[in-house]
Short mmCIF file of C-alpha atoms and ligand atoms in Angstrom, two decimals:
data_model
loop_
_atom_site.label_atom_id
_atom_site.label_comp_id
_atom_site.label_asym_id
_atom_site.label_seq_id
_atom_site.Cartn_x
_atom_site.Cartn_y
_atom_site.Cartn_z
CA UNK D 1 15.17 15.93 10.61
CA UNK D 2 14.38 13.69 6.90
CA UNK D 3 13.53 14.72 3.54
CA UNK D 4 11.97 11.59 2.27
CA UNK D 5 10.52 10.90 -1.18
CA UNK D 6 8.45 8.69 -2.93
CA UNK D 7 7.09 7.96 -6.22
CA UNK D 8 6.69 3.78 -7.08
CA UNK D 9 3.40 4.47 -8.50
CA UNK D 10 1.54 6.99 -9.61
CA UNK D 11 1.56 9.18 -6.32
CA UNK D 12 4.54 12.13 -5.98
CA UNK D 13 4.83 12.54 -2.27
CA UNK D 14 7.52 14.06 -0.03
CA UNK D 15 7.95 13.82 3.39
CA UNK D 16 9.36 15.60 6.72
CA UNK D 17 9.70 13.30 9.49
CA UNK D 18 11.97 13.49 12.87
CA UNK D 19 14.10 10.79 14.27
CA UNK D 20 11.09 10.48 17.12
CA UNK D 21 8.32 9.80 14.30
CA UNK D 22 6.69 12.91 14.10
CA UNK D 23 5.44 13.35 10.83
CA UNK D 24 6.48 17.67 10.19
CA UNK D 25 4.54 17.44 6.47
CA UNK D 26 3.17 14.85 4.13
CA UNK D 27 1.73 15.56 0.91
CA UNK D 28 0.90 13.28 -1.63
CA UNK D 29 0.12 14.88 -4.91
CA UNK D 30 -1.95 11.97 -6.59
CA UNK D 31 -2.44 11.53 -11.15
CA UNK D 32 -6.05 9.89 -10.46
CA UNK D 33 -7.15 11.92 -13.17
CA UNK D 34 -5.16 12.05 -15.19
CA UNK D 35 -4.78 7.91 -15.77
CA UNK D 36 -8.45 7.79 -16.02
CA UNK D 37 -9.51 7.75 -19.25
CA UNK D 38 -7.05 4.59 -20.10
CA UNK D 39 -8.47 2.34 -17.60
CA UNK D 40 -4.80 1.46 -15.22
CA UNK D 41 -1.72 3.83 -14.72
CA UNK D 42 0.59 4.69 -18.19
CA UNK D 43 4.16 3.82 -16.91
CA UNK D 44 5.23 6.63 -19.13
CA UNK D 45 2.54 9.22 -18.23
CA UNK D 46 3.53 8.69 -14.68
CA UNK D 47 7.30 9.43 -14.89
CA UNK D 48 6.48 12.47 -16.52
CA UNK D 49 4.26 14.25 -14.33
CA UNK D 50 6.51 12.87 -11.77
CA UNK D 51 9.29 15.18 -13.01
CA UNK D 52 7.12 18.54 -13.15
CA UNK D 53 4.99 17.00 -9.76
CA UNK D 54 9.06 16.69 -7.84
CA UNK D 55 10.24 19.73 -6.66
CA UNK D 56 7.12 21.34 -5.66
CA UNK D 57 6.06 19.25 -4.69
CA UNK D 58 9.39 18.49 -2.35
CA UNK D 59 9.01 22.92 -1.77
CA UNK D 60 5.46 22.52 -0.07
CA UNK D 61 6.59 19.13 2.26
CA UNK D 62 9.90 21.95 3.89
CA UNK D 63 7.01 24.83 3.87
CA UNK D 64 4.35 22.96 5.67
CA UNK D 65 7.09 21.23 7.98
CA UNK D 66 8.34 25.20 8.28
CA UNK D 67 11.89 24.24 7.42
CA UNK D 68 14.74 24.73 4.90
CA UNK D 69 16.88 22.17 3.30
CA UNK D 70 19.50 23.44 5.62
CA UNK D 71 17.58 21.75 8.25
CA UNK D 72 17.83 18.65 6.61
CA UNK D 73 20.08 16.06 7.56
CA UNK D 74 20.11 13.04 5.46
CA UNK D 75 17.13 11.86 2.69
CA UNK D 76 15.16 8.79 2.07
CA UNK D 77 13.74 7.95 -1.28
CA UNK D 78 12.19 4.94 -2.81
CA UNK D 79 14.36 2.74 -4.64
CA UNK D 80 11.97 -0.38 -5.43
CA UNK D 81 9.44 -2.03 -6.22
CA UNK D 82 7.64 -0.27 -8.71
CA UNK D 83 7.41 1.59 -11.89
CA UNK D 84 11.28 1.88 -12.82
CA UNK D 85 10.67 4.89 -15.24
CA UNK D 86 8.64 6.74 -12.02
CA UNK D 87 11.27 5.14 -9.22
CA UNK D 88 14.06 6.73 -11.62
CA UNK D 89 12.73 10.45 -11.21
CA UNK D 90 12.34 10.17 -7.17
CA UNK D 91 15.44 8.23 -7.02
CA UNK D 92 17.38 11.19 -9.20
CA UNK D 93 15.87 13.60 -7.35
CA UNK D 94 17.20 11.93 -3.69
CA UNK D 95 20.55 11.71 -4.86
CA UNK D 96 20.65 15.52 -6.66
CA UNK D 97 19.51 17.29 -3.68
CA UNK D 98 21.39 14.93 -0.40
CA UNK D 99 24.58 15.41 -3.36
CA UNK D 100 24.00 18.64 -3.44
CA UNK D 101 23.65 19.46 0.95
CA UNK D 102 26.43 16.81 1.31
CA UNK D 103 24.52 14.37 3.13
CA UNK D 104 23.72 10.59 3.20
CA UNK D 105 21.28 8.91 1.87
CA UNK D 106 18.69 6.20 2.88
CA UNK D 107 17.24 3.67 0.36
CA UNK D 108 13.99 1.87 0.79
CA UNK D 109 12.15 -0.60 -0.58
CA UNK D 110 9.01 0.87 -0.64
CA UNK D 111 6.91 -2.59 1.23
CA UNK D 112 9.18 -2.03 4.16
CA UNK D 113 8.32 1.65 3.73
CA UNK D 114 4.52 0.24 4.26
CA UNK D 115 5.67 -1.55 7.28
CA UNK D 116 7.95 0.66 9.09
CA UNK D 117 4.55 3.51 8.84
CA UNK D 118 3.27 1.33 11.90
CA UNK D 119 6.48 3.37 13.41
CA UNK D 120 5.11 6.99 13.55
CA UNK D 121 3.15 8.78 14.69
CA UNK D 122 0.26 8.25 15.92
CA UNK D 123 1.01 4.66 17.11
CA UNK D 124 4.54 3.99 17.40
CA UNK D 125 4.26 0.26 17.45
CA UNK D 126 7.25 -1.89 18.03
CA UNK D 127 7.99 -5.66 17.12
CA UNK D 128 7.18 -8.76 17.07
CA UNK D 129 3.73 -8.67 15.62
CA UNK D 130 2.17 -10.35 12.79
CA UNK D 131 1.66 -8.44 9.90
CA UNK D 132 -0.84 -8.32 6.85
CA UNK D 133 0.22 -5.93 4.45
CA UNK D 134 -2.86 -5.40 1.55
CA UNK D 135 -1.69 -2.91 -1.43
CA UNK D 136 -2.53 -2.15 -4.91
CA UNK D 137 0.58 -4.22 -5.87
CA UNK D 138 0.97 -7.25 -2.91
CA UNK D 139 -0.53 -8.70 -0.62
CA UNK D 140 1.64 -10.53 1.66
CA UNK D 141 1.94 -12.22 4.86
CA UNK D 142 4.22 -11.62 7.23
CA UNK D 143 5.83 -12.39 10.77
CA UNK D 144 7.79 -9.51 12.15
CA UNK D 145 9.93 -9.81 14.95
CA UNK D 146 12.84 -6.96 14.18
CA UNK D 147 12.81 -4.28 11.88
CA UNK D 148 14.00 -3.45 8.85
CA UNK D 149 13.26 -7.33 8.05
CA UNK D 150 10.25 -9.07 8.42
CA UNK D 151 9.73 -13.24 8.02
CA UNK D 152 7.82 -13.77 3.87
CA UNK D 153 4.68 -16.40 5.12
CA UNK D 154 2.49 -16.64 2.86
CA UNK D 155 1.59 -13.88 -0.30
CA UNK D 156 -1.07 -13.83 -3.37
CA UNK D 157 -0.50 -16.26 -5.92
CA UNK D 158 -2.37 -13.97 -8.74
CA UNK D 159 -3.80 -10.92 -8.22
CA UNK D 160 -3.32 -7.89 -5.07
CA UNK D 161 -5.40 -7.67 -3.11
CA UNK D 162 -5.37 -3.68 -3.99
CA UNK D 163 -5.67 -5.23 -7.67
CA UNK D 164 -8.95 -7.20 -6.88
CA UNK D 165 -10.47 -3.79 -5.69
CA UNK D 166 -9.41 -1.60 -8.39
CA UNK D 167 -10.36 -4.50 -10.93
CA UNK D 168 -13.30 -5.01 -9.65
CA UNK D 169 -13.90 -1.38 -9.39
CA UNK D 170 -13.99 -1.42 -13.46
CA UNK D 171 -16.06 -4.65 -14.25
CA UNK D 172 -18.75 -2.36 -11.64
CA UNK D 173 -18.68 0.23 -14.10
CA UNK D 174 -17.05 2.91 -11.13
CA UNK D 175 -14.70 5.64 -11.15
CA UNK D 176 -11.22 5.07 -10.92
CA UNK D 177 -11.26 6.26 -7.22
CA UNK D 178 -11.52 2.14 -7.05
CA UNK D 179 -11.67 0.54 -3.87
CA UNK D 180 -12.29 3.17 -2.05
CA UNK D 181 -14.91 4.37 -4.38
CA UNK D 182 -16.46 0.16 -4.41
CA UNK D 183 -16.20 0.05 -0.26
CA UNK D 184 -18.85 3.56 -1.21
CA UNK D 185 -20.58 1.70 -3.52
CA UNK D 186 -20.52 -1.92 -1.40
CA UNK D 187 -21.84 0.43 1.70
CA UNK D 188 -25.41 0.40 0.28
CA UNK D 189 -25.25 -3.02 -0.42
CA UNK D 190 -26.15 -6.40 0.22
CA UNK D 191 -23.67 -9.24 0.89
CA UNK D 192 -25.57 -12.00 0.95
CA UNK D 193 -27.39 -11.63 -2.58
CA UNK D 194 -24.62 -12.63 -4.83
CA UNK D 195 -22.22 -15.26 -2.84
CA UNK D 196 -19.03 -15.33 -4.02
CA UNK D 197 -17.06 -18.50 -3.63
CA UNK D 198 -14.25 -18.99 -1.45
CA UNK D 199 -10.52 -19.34 -3.39
CA UNK D 200 -7.85 -22.12 -2.23
CA UNK D 201 -9.24 -23.93 0.60
CA UNK D 202 -6.66 -27.11 0.81
CA UNK D 203 -3.07 -27.15 0.37
CA UNK D 204 -2.31 -23.19 0.43
CA UNK D 205 -0.53 -22.37 3.44
CA UNK D 206 -0.73 -18.76 4.04
CA UNK D 207 -1.52 -17.83 0.35
CA UNK D 208 -3.84 -15.74 -1.45
CA UNK D 209 -5.47 -16.12 -4.98
CA UNK D 210 -7.70 -13.18 -5.51
CA UNK D 211 -8.34 -13.85 -9.80
CA UNK D 212 -11.04 -16.71 -9.22
CA UNK D 213 -13.23 -13.25 -7.59
CA UNK D 214 -12.39 -11.39 -10.23
CA UNK D 215 -13.38 -14.06 -12.91
CA UNK D 216 -16.90 -14.32 -10.79
CA UNK D 217 -17.38 -11.49 -10.47
CA UNK D 218 -17.36 -10.93 -14.64
CA UNK D 219 -19.81 -13.91 -14.93
CA UNK D 220 -22.34 -12.14 -12.87
CA UNK D 221 -21.95 -8.51 -14.42
CA UNK D 222 -22.32 -10.07 -18.11
CA UNK D 223 -25.39 -11.92 -16.95
CA UNK D 224 -27.29 -9.08 -14.96
CA UNK D 225 -26.83 -7.28 -18.56
CA UNK D 226 -28.74 -4.30 -18.10
CA UNK D 227 -30.05 -4.95 -15.37
CA UNK D 228 -26.35 -4.27 -13.27
CA UNK D 229 -27.55 -1.24 -12.39
CA UNK D 230 -30.50 -1.99 -9.92
CA UNK D 231 -27.90 -4.70 -8.27
CA UNK D 232 -24.43 -2.80 -8.25
CA UNK D 233 -24.99 -2.30 -4.99
CA UNK D 234 -25.03 -6.58 -3.73
CA UNK D 235 -22.35 -7.28 -6.58
CA UNK D 236 -20.28 -4.79 -4.91
CA UNK D 237 -21.03 -5.87 -1.03
CA UNK D 238 -20.42 -9.61 -1.97
CA UNK D 239 -17.84 -9.07 -4.05
CA UNK D 240 -16.24 -7.02 -0.72
CA UNK D 241 -16.64 -9.59 1.32
CA UNK D 242 -15.13 -11.79 -0.31
CA UNK D 243 -11.67 -10.15 -0.08
CA UNK D 244 -12.06 -9.67 3.21
CA UNK D 245 -13.01 -13.00 4.61
CA UNK D 246 -10.31 -14.14 3.12
CA UNK D 247 -7.92 -11.66 4.18
CA UNK D 248 -9.12 -11.93 7.03
CA UNK D 249 -8.45 -16.02 7.41
CA UNK D 250 -5.18 -15.86 6.28
CA UNK D 251 -4.76 -12.72 8.82
CA UNK D 252 -5.84 -14.91 11.60
CA UNK D 253 -4.15 -17.56 10.93
CA UNK D 254 -0.50 -15.91 10.72
CA UNK D 255 -1.22 -14.86 14.76
CA UNK D 256 -2.10 -18.49 14.67
CA UNK D 257 1.17 -19.80 13.34
CA UNK D 258 3.78 -16.69 14.86
CA UNK D 259 1.86 -17.11 18.21
CA UNK D 260 2.01 -12.86 18.35
CA UNK D 261 -0.30 -11.40 20.12
CA UNK D 262 -0.39 -8.17 18.31
CA UNK D 263 -1.98 -7.49 14.66
CA UNK D 264 -1.19 -5.13 11.63
CA UNK D 265 -2.40 -4.33 9.24
CA UNK D 266 -0.53 -2.07 6.31
CA UNK D 267 -1.00 -0.43 2.69
CA UNK D 268 -3.59 1.19 1.28
CA UNK D 269 -5.97 -1.92 1.47
CA UNK D 270 -5.81 -1.38 5.31
CA UNK D 271 -7.58 1.68 5.23
CA UNK D 272 -10.65 -0.83 3.64
CA UNK D 273 -13.92 -0.04 7.10
CA UNK D 274 -14.94 -3.80 6.71
CA UNK D 275 -11.33 -4.96 7.10
CA UNK D 276 -11.12 -2.82 9.85
CA UNK D 277 -14.12 -3.54 11.59
CA UNK D 278 -13.57 -7.88 10.72
CA UNK D 279 -10.06 -7.45 11.43
CA UNK D 280 -10.82 -6.32 15.07
CA UNK D 281 -13.69 -8.48 15.36
CA UNK D 282 -11.14 -11.16 15.56
CA UNK D 283 -8.58 -9.42 17.60
CA UNK D 284 -11.34 -8.95 20.52
CA UNK D 285 -12.54 -12.46 20.08
CA UNK D 286 -8.67 -13.32 20.95
CA UNK D 287 -7.94 -10.74 23.28
CA UNK D 288 -5.07 -9.53 20.26
CA UNK D 289 -4.16 -6.21 19.71
CA UNK D 290 -4.68 -4.59 16.16
CA UNK D 291 -2.68 -1.88 14.86
CA UNK D 292 -4.06 -0.35 12.71
CA UNK D 293 -2.53 3.25 10.57
CA UNK D 294 -5.22 6.19 10.32
CA UNK D 295 -5.22 6.45 6.18
CA UNK D 296 -3.46 8.90 5.06
CA UNK D 297 -1.10 6.42 6.18
CA UNK D 298 -1.85 3.21 4.68
CA UNK D 299 -2.13 4.12 1.16
CA UNK D 300 0.79 5.55 -0.75
CA UNK D 301 2.76 8.44 1.10
CA UNK D 302 7.00 9.49 1.67
CA UNK D 303 6.73 10.07 5.61
CA UNK D 304 6.75 5.46 5.83
CA UNK D 305 9.51 6.37 3.66
CA UNK D 306 11.59 8.28 6.19
CA UNK D 307 10.42 6.45 8.95
CA UNK D 308 11.93 3.17 7.01
CA UNK D 309 15.28 5.41 6.24
CA UNK D 310 15.13 5.67 10.33
CA UNK D 311 16.73 1.87 10.43
CA UNK D 312 18.56 0.81 6.79
CA UNK D 313 22.17 2.12 6.37
CA UNK D 314 22.75 5.48 5.27
CA UNK D 315 25.25 6.13 1.94
CA UNK D 316 27.15 8.38 1.93
CA UNK D 317 27.81 11.13 -1.11
CA UNK D 318 30.03 9.06 -3.57
CA UNK D 319 27.77 6.08 -2.65
CA UNK D 320 25.06 6.67 -3.77
CA UNK D 321 25.36 8.20 -7.01
CA UNK D 322 25.12 4.76 -9.06
CA UNK D 323 22.27 3.45 -6.97
CA UNK D 324 19.89 1.79 -9.54
CA UNK D 325 16.07 2.18 -8.93
CA UNK D 326 13.95 -2.05 -8.42
CA UNK D 327 11.37 -3.56 -9.89
CA UNK D 328 10.79 -5.92 -7.88
CA UNK D 329 11.14 -6.37 -4.24
CA UNK D 330 13.52 -9.54 -2.59
CA UNK D 331 10.29 -10.11 0.04
CA UNK D 332 7.83 -10.58 -2.41
CA UNK D 333 9.14 -14.10 -3.14
O1 KG4 M 1 -0.85 0.61 -0.72
P1 KG4 M 1 -1.39 2.15 -2.23
O2 KG4 M 1 -1.74 3.00 -1.74
O3 KG4 M 1 -0.20 1.37 -2.97
C1 KG4 M 1 0.44 0.38 -3.73
O4 KG4 M 1 1.69 0.47 -3.22
O5 KG4 M 1 0.23 0.21 -3.88
O6 KG4 M 1 -2.33 1.06 -2.42
C2 KG4 M 1 -3.43 1.18 -3.04
C3 KG4 M 1 -4.46 -0.48 -3.33
C4 KG4 M 1 -4.89 0.68 -4.70
O7 KG4 M 1 -5.64 -0.84 -5.68
C5 KG4 M 1 -6.52 0.97 -3.97
O8 KG4 M 1 -7.81 0.02 -4.45
C6 KG4 M 1 -6.75 0.24 -2.57
O9 KG4 M 1 -5.50 0.55 -2.42
N1 KG4 M 1 -7.22 1.28 -1.48
C7 KG4 M 1 -8.63 0.25 -1.23
C8 KG4 M 1 -9.37 0.86 -0.48
N2 KG4 M 1 -8.32 2.89 0.19
C9 KG4 M 1 -7.25 2.55 -1.23
N3 KG4 M 1 -9.13 -1.02 -0.97
C10 KG4 M 1 -10.42 -0.98 -0.69
N4 KG4 M 1 -11.10 0.16 -0.05
C11 KG4 M 1 -10.93 1.15 0.57
N5 KG4 M 1 -11.00 1.98 1.24
ZN1 ZN M 2 2.73 1.12 -1.25
#
């Protein structure tokens, strides 16, 4: 059984997962409210809050799994990418717990964690598959021939898809729930009323770009002025449709380029219902299999870190004490 920690951004997460991919407990303590008034995650505040939450969250995970530290055979922890101060809290806690118990520690790349979530129950997906990873910090198009290392086909040239949702939500004057809140508001809107430009048509290969959409939204919001409240749902729906269209096009292109017959979508944005529906349509048309995670495994969680740890080398006590966190993933390009 692995005890995993994830503290790369503003969620303090711990999970207990068995070797056959059963999630015995997955605890996620969100700091959303703490950062709300700042309009974004404040790294120093996130680190301090992780420090307060990490022990209680580990205790909750052990309690929910009905195990003690004595039942744990290895620790897994996110090493990067993410906010360095936030990562260091989880990494230090993981080292301390592992060292005190004489257990091995597995450092995990957060992006590989998002992909490894597919191995967990209920999906239990094994490669090969084409994969779209769309989160708040990253957007990548990947060919996964085997665990752990995927091949990068393309990625965003500017903002990540989740970042586009978050910035869009802020421009529309929505609360800090970002993408999820934008989706909720958009569900009452007409996506055709405000057409958004198609970006990067031509030499982009598998790359994506979202900053142009954000600028187009800003211009619309300014033009509308006081009329924004009445147009908010339509504007949100049009903006969301433009993000989703680009993601769906790239996902389909990845199936074409790789010849894979399975498409998997991971990361927080994979929780978006409109994206899920559009991908389902594409896959049905092509006779491809679409693998979607339950929303709780799309967003940041520690169960995915445990899942990645089963396919990664473990370090023995003494080998991991000097281990450092990193801000950028080699996978991000
Ligand atoms: O994977 P994740 O939890 O954290 C990162 O690794 O970044 O992804 C968080 C991102 C945020 O940008 C959030 O706005 C977005 O996922 N997100 C959504 C939805 N739920 C979360 N975006 C669109 N629609 C949703 N329902
Ligand atoms: Zn993430």
